[in-house]
C-alpha positions as a printed NumPy array, in Angstrom:
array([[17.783,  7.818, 38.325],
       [17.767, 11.776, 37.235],
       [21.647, 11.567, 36.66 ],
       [21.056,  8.209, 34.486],
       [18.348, 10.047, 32.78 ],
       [20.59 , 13.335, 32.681],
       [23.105, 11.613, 30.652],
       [21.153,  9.63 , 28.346],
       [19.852, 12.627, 27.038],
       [23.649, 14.15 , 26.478],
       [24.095, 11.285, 24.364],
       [21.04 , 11.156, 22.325],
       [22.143, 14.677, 21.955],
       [25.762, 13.927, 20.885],
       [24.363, 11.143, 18.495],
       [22.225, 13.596, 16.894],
       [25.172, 16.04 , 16.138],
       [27.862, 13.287, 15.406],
       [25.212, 11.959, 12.469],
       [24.587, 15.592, 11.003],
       [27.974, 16.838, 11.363],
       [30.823, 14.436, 12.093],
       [32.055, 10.863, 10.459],
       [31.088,  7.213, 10.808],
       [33.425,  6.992, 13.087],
       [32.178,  9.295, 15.759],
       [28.485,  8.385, 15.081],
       [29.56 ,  4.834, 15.748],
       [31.097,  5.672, 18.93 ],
       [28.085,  8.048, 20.254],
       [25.712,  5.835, 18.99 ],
       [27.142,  2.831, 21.813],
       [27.881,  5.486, 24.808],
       [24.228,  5.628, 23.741],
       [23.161,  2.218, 23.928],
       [25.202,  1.903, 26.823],
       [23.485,  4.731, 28.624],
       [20.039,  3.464, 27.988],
       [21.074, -0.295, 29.152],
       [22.137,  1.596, 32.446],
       [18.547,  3.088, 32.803],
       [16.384,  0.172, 31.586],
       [18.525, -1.412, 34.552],
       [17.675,  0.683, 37.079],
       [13.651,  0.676, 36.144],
       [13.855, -2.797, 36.308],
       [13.175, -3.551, 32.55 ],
       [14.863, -5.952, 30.261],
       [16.13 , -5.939, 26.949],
       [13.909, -8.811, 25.826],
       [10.885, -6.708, 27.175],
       [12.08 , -4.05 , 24.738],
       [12.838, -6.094, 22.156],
       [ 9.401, -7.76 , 22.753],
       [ 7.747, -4.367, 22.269],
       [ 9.989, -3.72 , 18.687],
       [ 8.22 , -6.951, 17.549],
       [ 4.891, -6.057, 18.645],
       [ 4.961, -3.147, 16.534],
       [ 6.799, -4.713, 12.755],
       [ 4.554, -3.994, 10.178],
       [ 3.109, -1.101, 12.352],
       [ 3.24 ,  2.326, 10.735],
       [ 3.946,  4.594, 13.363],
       [ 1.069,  6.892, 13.322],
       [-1.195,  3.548, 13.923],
       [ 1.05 ,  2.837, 16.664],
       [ 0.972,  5.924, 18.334],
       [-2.591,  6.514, 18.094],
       [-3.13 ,  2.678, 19.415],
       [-1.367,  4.035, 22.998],
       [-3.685,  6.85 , 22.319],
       [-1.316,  9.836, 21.898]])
């Protein structure tokens, strides 16, 4: 789990610099090692996609200062 963590955070990391300071092209491609990455870890919690998804809808409409203080952080 702390390598699957380990290297989700390399790629939110490469995302970040590919969409300041490369092309579509690259942000495209960091942007699904990305997605990929995270699918790997929701996997090995034990968490779904729909339960993710679930949560996105909970919170349309939500700004997200009234979200976060609503999980009271």
């Amino acid at each position: 789990l702390e390598t699957i963590a380990k290297k989700l955070g390399e790629e939110a990391t490469e995302t970040v610099i590919a969409a300041l300071s490369q092309g579509k092209d690259e942000l495209v491609a960091e942007s699904a090692d990305l997605l990929f990455h995270l699918l790997v870890l929701l996997q090995a919690k034990g968490v779904s996609l729909d339960q993710v998804m679930s949560e996105l809808d909970r919170r349309e409409g939500v700004s997200g200062l009234v979200e976060k203080a609503s999980r009271g952080g």
